PDB file of C-alpha atoms in Angstrom:
ATOM      1  CA  UNK A  73       0.000   0.000   0.000  1.00  0.00           C
ATOM      2  CA  UNK A  74       1.390   3.362  -1.030  1.00  0.00           C
ATOM      3  CA  UNK A  75       0.121   6.754   0.100  1.00  0.00           C
ATOM      4  CA  UNK A  76       0.015   9.624  -2.392  1.00  0.00           C
ATOM      5  CA  UNK A  77      -1.227  12.647  -0.447  1.00  0.00           C
ATOM      6  CA  UNK A  78      -4.971  11.896  -0.173  1.00  0.00           C
ATOM      7  CA  UNK A  79      -4.733   8.926  -2.517  1.00  0.00           C
ATOM      8  CA  UNK A  80      -3.749   5.300  -1.849  1.00  0.00           C
ATOM      9  CA  UNK A  81      -3.262   2.223  -3.993  1.00  0.00           C
ATOM     10  CA  UNK A  82      -3.837  -1.450  -3.037  1.00  0.00           C
ATOM     11  CA  UNK A  83      -3.026  -4.552  -5.045  1.00  0.00           C
ATOM     12  CA  UNK A  84      -3.499  -8.248  -4.522  1.00  0.00           C
ATOM     13  CA  UNK A  85      -5.398 -11.324  -5.692  1.00  0.00           C
ATOM     14  CA  UNK A  86      -8.966 -11.220  -6.998  1.00  0.00           C
ATOM     15  CA  UNK A  87     -10.807 -14.534  -6.582  1.00  0.00           C
ATOM     16  CA  UNK A  88     -14.449 -15.274  -7.346  1.00  0.00           C
ATOM     17  CA  UNK A  89     -16.941 -17.081  -9.492  1.00  0.00           C
ATOM     18  CA  UNK A  90     -20.354 -16.925 -11.123  1.00  0.00           C
ATOM     19  CA  UNK A  91     -23.248 -19.114 -12.254  1.00  0.00           C
ATOM     20  CA  UNK A  92     -25.459 -18.355 -15.261  1.00  0.00           C
ATOM     21  CA  UNK A  93     -28.380 -20.238 -16.827  1.00  0.00           C
ATOM     22  CA  UNK A  94     -30.398 -19.569 -19.984  1.00  0.00           C
ATOM     23  CA  UNK A  95     -33.339 -21.434 -21.507  1.00  0.00           C
ATOM     24  CA  UNK A  96     -34.443 -20.544 -25.022  1.00  0.00           C
ATOM     25  CA  UNK A  97     -36.244 -21.769 -28.125  1.00  0.00           C
ATOM     26  CA  UNK A  98     -34.153 -21.679 -31.291  1.00  0.00           C
ATOM     27  CA  UNK A  99     -35.615 -21.850 -34.790  1.00  0.00           C
ATOM     28  CA  UNK A 100     -33.713 -21.614 -38.047  1.00  0.00           C
ATOM     29  CA  UNK A 101     -34.085 -22.783 -41.629  1.00  0.00           C
ATOM     30  CA  UNK A 102     -31.711 -23.251 -44.539  1.00  0.00           C
ATOM     31  CA  UNK A 103     -31.474 -24.745 -47.977  1.00  0.00           C
ATOM     32  CA  UNK A 104     -30.143 -28.239 -48.712  1.00  0.00           C
ATOM     33  CA  UNK A 105     -27.234 -28.693 -51.104  1.00  0.00           C
ATOM     34  CA  UNK A 106     -28.166 -32.052 -52.567  1.00  0.00           C
ATOM     35  CA  UNK A 107     -29.486 -32.676 -56.100  1.00  0.00           C
ATOM     36  CA  UNK A 108     -33.108 -32.397 -54.943  1.00  0.00           C
ATOM     37  CA  UNK A 109     -32.706 -28.984 -53.245  1.00  0.00           C
ATOM     38  CA  UNK A 110     -35.286 -28.249 -50.581  1.00  0.00           C
ATOM     39  CA  UNK A 111     -35.173 -26.693 -47.135  1.00  0.00           C
ATOM     40  CA  UNK A 112     -34.240 -27.749 -43.643  1.00  0.00           C
ATOM     41  CA  UNK A 113     -36.198 -26.545 -40.595  1.00  0.00           C
ATOM     42  CA  UNK A 114     -34.655 -26.894 -37.122  1.00  0.00           C
ATOM     43  CA  UNK A 115     -36.560 -26.202 -33.890  1.00  0.00           C
ATOM     44  CA  UNK A 116     -34.772 -26.659 -30.546  1.00  0.00           C
ATOM     45  CA  UNK A 117     -35.855 -26.035 -26.958  1.00  0.00           C
ATOM     46  CA  UNK A 118     -32.514 -25.884 -25.192  1.00  0.00           C
ATOM     47  CA  UNK A 119     -30.861 -24.724 -21.982  1.00  0.00           C
ATOM     48  CA  UNK A 120     -27.312 -23.655 -21.186  1.00  0.00           C
ATOM     49  CA  UNK A 121     -25.686 -23.678 -17.741  1.00  0.00           C
ATOM     50  CA  UNK A 122     -22.332 -21.904 -17.232  1.00  0.00           C
ATOM     51  CA  UNK A 123     -20.219 -21.782 -14.080  1.00  0.00           C
ATOM     52  CA  UNK A 124     -16.805 -20.207 -13.704  1.00  0.00           C
ATOM     53  CA  UNK A 125     -14.100 -19.662 -11.125  1.00  0.00           C
ATOM     54  CA  UNK A 126     -11.466 -16.974 -11.577  1.00  0.00           C
ATOM     55  CA  UNK A 127      -8.236 -15.939  -9.890  1.00  0.00           C
ATOM     56  CA  UNK A 128      -6.203 -12.958 -11.036  1.00  0.00           C
ATOM     57  CA  UNK A 129      -4.440  -9.828  -9.935  1.00  0.00           C
ATOM     58  CA  UNK A 130      -6.133  -6.560  -9.038  1.00  0.00           C
ATOM     59  CA  UNK A 131      -5.238  -2.960  -8.330  1.00  0.00           C
ATOM     60  CA  UNK A 132      -7.536  -0.526  -6.463  1.00  0.00           C
ATOM     61  CA  UNK A 133      -6.961   3.187  -5.986  1.00  0.00           C
ATOM     62  CA  UNK A 134      -8.730   5.958  -4.097  1.00  0.00           C
ATOM     63  CA  UNK A 135      -9.597   9.058  -6.135  1.00  0.00           C
ATOM     64  CA  UNK A 136     -10.908  11.005  -3.139  1.00  0.00           C
ATOM     65  CA  UNK A 137     -12.324  10.201   0.301  1.00  0.00           C
ATOM     66  CA  UNK A 138     -15.549   8.679  -1.193  1.00  0.00           C
ATOM     67  CA  UNK A 139     -14.568   7.250  -4.622  1.00  0.00           C
ATOM     68  CA  UNK A 140     -12.328   4.275  -5.493  1.00  0.00           C
ATOM     69  CA  UNK A 141     -11.591   2.626  -8.838  1.00  0.00           C
ATOM     70  CA  UNK A 142     -10.299  -0.851  -9.558  1.00  0.00           C
ATOM     71  CA  UNK A 143      -9.093  -3.128 -12.343  1.00  0.00           C
ATOM     72  CA  UNK A 144      -8.520  -6.893 -12.348  1.00  0.00           C
ATOM     73  CA  UNK A 145      -7.484  -9.545 -14.865  1.00  0.00           C
ATOM     74  CA  UNK A 146      -6.499 -13.185 -14.948  1.00  0.00           C
ATOM     75  CA  UNK A 147      -7.393 -16.743 -15.908  1.00  0.00           C
ATOM     76  CA  UNK A 148     -10.701 -18.471 -15.272  1.00  0.00           C
ATOM     77  CA  UNK A 149     -11.933 -22.046 -15.348  1.00  0.00           C
ATOM     78  CA  UNK A 150     -15.318 -22.389 -17.069  1.00  0.00           C
ATOM     79  CA  UNK A 151     -17.707 -25.354 -17.071  1.00  0.00           C
ATOM     80  CA  UNK A 152     -20.705 -25.457 -19.379  1.00  0.00           C
ATOM     81  CA  UNK A 153     -23.589 -27.858 -19.877  1.00  0.00           C
ATOM     82  CA  UNK A 154     -25.933 -27.725 -22.891  1.00  0.00           C
ATOM     83  CA  UNK A 155     -29.189 -29.679 -22.935  1.00  0.00           C
ATOM     84  CA  UNK A 156     -31.756 -30.060 -25.697  1.00  0.00           C
ATOM     85  CA  UNK A 157     -35.169 -30.685 -24.159  1.00  0.00           C
ATOM     86  CA  UNK A 158     -37.239 -30.988 -27.336  1.00  0.00           C
ATOM     87  CA  UNK A 159     -36.027 -31.050 -30.914  1.00  0.00           C
ATOM     88  CA  UNK A 160     -37.560 -31.192 -34.359  1.00  0.00           C
ATOM     89  CA  UNK A 161     -35.330 -31.328 -37.441  1.00  0.00           C
ATOM     90  CA  UNK A 162     -37.249 -31.670 -40.699  1.00  0.00           C
ATOM     91  CA  UNK A 163     -36.230 -31.630 -44.353  1.00  0.00           C
ATOM     92  CA  UNK A 164     -38.723 -30.823 -47.108  1.00  0.00           C
ATOM     93  CA  UNK A 165     -36.802 -32.210 -50.084  1.00  0.00           C
ATOM     94  CA  UNK A 166     -38.650 -35.537 -50.062  1.00  0.00           C
ATOM     95  CA  UNK A 167     -42.314 -36.419 -49.919  1.00  0.00           C
ATOM     96  CA  UNK A 168     -42.196 -37.946 -46.450  1.00  0.00           C
ATOM     97  CA  UNK A 169     -41.076 -34.826 -44.500  1.00  0.00           C
ATOM     98  CA  UNK A 170     -39.923 -37.143 -41.703  1.00  0.00           C
ATOM     99  CA  UNK A 171     -38.315 -35.674 -38.582  1.00  0.00           C
ATOM    100  CA  UNK A 172     -34.693 -36.485 -37.830  1.00  0.00           C
ATOM    101  CA  UNK A 173     -33.684 -37.048 -34.214  1.00  0.00           C
ATOM    102  CA  UNK A 174     -30.509 -35.564 -32.782  1.00  0.00           C
ATOM    103  CA  UNK A 175     -28.764 -38.601 -31.228  1.00  0.00           C
ATOM    104  CA  UNK A 176     -27.533 -36.857 -28.048  1.00  0.00           C
ATOM    105  CA  UNK A 177     -29.598 -34.431 -25.985  1.00  0.00           C
ATOM    106  CA  UNK A 178     -26.879 -33.137 -23.655  1.00  0.00           C
ATOM    107  CA  UNK A 179     -23.204 -32.254 -23.765  1.00  0.00           C
ATOM    108  CA  UNK A 180     -20.738 -30.593 -21.385  1.00  0.00           C
ATOM    109  CA  UNK A 181     -17.210 -29.219 -21.444  1.00  0.00           C
ATOM    110  CA  UNK A 182     -14.625 -27.537 -19.223  1.00  0.00           C
ATOM    111  CA  UNK A 183     -11.944 -25.138 -20.467  1.00  0.00           C
ATOM    112  CA  UNK A 184      -9.608 -22.368 -19.347  1.00  0.00           C
ATOM    113  CA  UNK A 185     -10.398 -18.792 -20.394  1.00  0.00           C
ATOM    114  CA  UNK A 186      -9.717 -15.258 -19.189  1.00  0.00           C
ATOM    115  CA  UNK A 187     -11.461 -12.274 -17.615  1.00  0.00           C
ATOM    116  CA  UNK A 188     -10.890  -8.520 -17.362  1.00  0.00           C
ATOM    117  CA  UNK A 189     -12.773  -6.287 -14.932  1.00  0.00           C
ATOM    118  CA  UNK A 190     -12.854  -2.558 -14.149  1.00  0.00           C
ATOM    119  CA  UNK A 191     -15.152  -0.409 -12.072  1.00  0.00           C
ATOM    120  CA  UNK A 192     -15.791   2.437  -9.702  1.00  0.00           C
ATOM    121  CA  UNK A 193     -17.191   2.395  -6.139  1.00  0.00           C
ATOM    122  CA  UNK A 194     -18.926   5.282  -4.369  1.00  0.00           C
ATOM    123  CA  UNK A 195     -19.113   5.431  -0.579  1.00  0.00           C
ATOM    124  CA  UNK A 196     -22.751   6.284   0.222  1.00  0.00           C
ATOM    125  CA  UNK A 197     -22.589   5.851   3.994  1.00  0.00           C
ATOM    126  CA  UNK A 198     -19.967   5.157   6.656  1.00  0.00           C
ATOM    127  CA  UNK A 199     -19.792   1.412   5.851  1.00  0.00           C
ATOM    128  CA  UNK A 200     -21.741   1.135   2.579  1.00  0.00           C
ATOM    129  CA  UNK A 201     -20.603   1.387  -1.049  1.00  0.00           C
ATOM    130  CA  UNK A 202     -22.447   1.378  -4.389  1.00  0.00           C
ATOM    131  CA  UNK A 203     -20.469   0.381  -7.465  1.00  0.00           C
ATOM    132  CA  UNK A 204     -20.625   0.158 -11.254  1.00  0.00           C
ATOM    133  CA  UNK A 205     -18.391  -2.146 -13.228  1.00  0.00           C
ATOM    134  CA  UNK A 206     -17.822  -3.938 -16.483  1.00  0.00           C
ATOM    135  CA  UNK A 207     -16.378  -7.427 -16.822  1.00  0.00           C
ATOM    136  CA  UNK A 208     -15.266  -9.028 -20.072  1.00  0.00           C
ATOM    137  CA  UNK A 209     -14.735 -12.779 -20.241  1.00  0.00           C
ATOM    138  CA  UNK A 210     -13.787 -15.252 -22.925  1.00  0.00           C
ATOM    139  CA  UNK A 211     -13.635 -19.049 -23.191  1.00  0.00           C
ATOM    140  CA  UNK A 212     -14.368 -21.691 -25.817  1.00  0.00           C
ATOM    141  CA  UNK A 213     -16.535 -24.700 -24.949  1.00  0.00           C
ATOM    142  CA  UNK A 214     -16.999 -27.724 -27.204  1.00  0.00           C
ATOM    143  CA  UNK A 215     -20.510 -29.194 -26.962  1.00  0.00           C
ATOM    144  CA  UNK A 216     -19.638 -31.812 -29.576  1.00  0.00           C
ATOM    145  CA  UNK A 217     -22.650 -34.022 -28.780  1.00  0.00           C
ATOM    146  CA  UNK A 218     -25.228 -31.253 -29.439  1.00  0.00           C
ATOM    147  CA  UNK A 219     -24.434 -27.874 -31.061  1.00  0.00           C
ATOM    148  CA  UNK A 220     -20.639 -27.958 -31.505  1.00  0.00           C
ATOM    149  CA  UNK A 221     -18.081 -25.364 -30.415  1.00  0.00           C
ATOM    150  CA  UNK A 222     -19.298 -22.117 -28.814  1.00  0.00           C
ATOM    151  CA  UNK A 223     -17.222 -19.022 -28.110  1.00  0.00           C
ATOM    152  CA  UNK A 224     -18.457 -17.767 -24.751  1.00  0.00           C
ATOM    153  CA  UNK A 225     -17.272 -14.170 -24.745  1.00  0.00           C
ATOM    154  CA  UNK A 226     -18.516 -10.680 -24.173  1.00  0.00           C
ATOM    155  CA  UNK A 227     -19.150  -8.027 -21.551  1.00  0.00           C
ATOM    156  CA  UNK A 228     -21.092  -8.306 -18.313  1.00  0.00           C
ATOM    157  CA  UNK A 229     -22.322  -5.146 -16.593  1.00  0.00           C
ATOM    158  CA  UNK A 230     -22.151  -5.210 -12.809  1.00  0.00           C
ATOM    159  CA  UNK A 231     -24.009  -3.174 -10.187  1.00  0.00           C
ATOM    160  CA  UNK A 232     -22.668  -3.835  -6.670  1.00  0.00           C
ATOM    161  CA  UNK A 233     -23.727  -2.964  -3.136  1.00  0.00           C
ATOM    162  CA  UNK A 234     -21.264  -3.581  -0.310  1.00  0.00           C
ATOM    163  CA  UNK A 235     -21.781  -3.215   3.414  1.00  0.00           C
ATOM    164  CA  UNK A 236     -19.516  -3.926   6.376  1.00  0.00           C
ATOM    165  CA  UNK A 237     -21.112  -5.524   9.420  1.00  0.00           C
TER     166      UNK A 237
END
């Protein structure tokens, strides 16, 4: 910890984790590339569960007596599980229009990725803080039994409330 007049800077390790779940219906259609032509209609009711643990370095600095900023970055371990609850895959190039079943209805993977985080905290009371932050994360998961490889990446916006007991 270094003191710069009214300012100070801390650094250390930032550890944490998160859990996210999404359930959605997916519909898409495309054309077939065989000699008969035709279309392909895919309807999936699927869910995605993601969990991650991260451990990286951080730096936090005080701008004045009520405002601090921080930044953190490091590796993360991500686990994902994809499940198809109801599927309908149909081609219209032949007269039957039969549905095709997807052989596997669930797939999971674990991989190492990264995260970056930055934010600002405002002291609103003696032992309470309100914060705004942005966190970017990236990892690649291979759900080879269902939908294939997914790049899990993008920003997360964070609103925090902290109190000391």
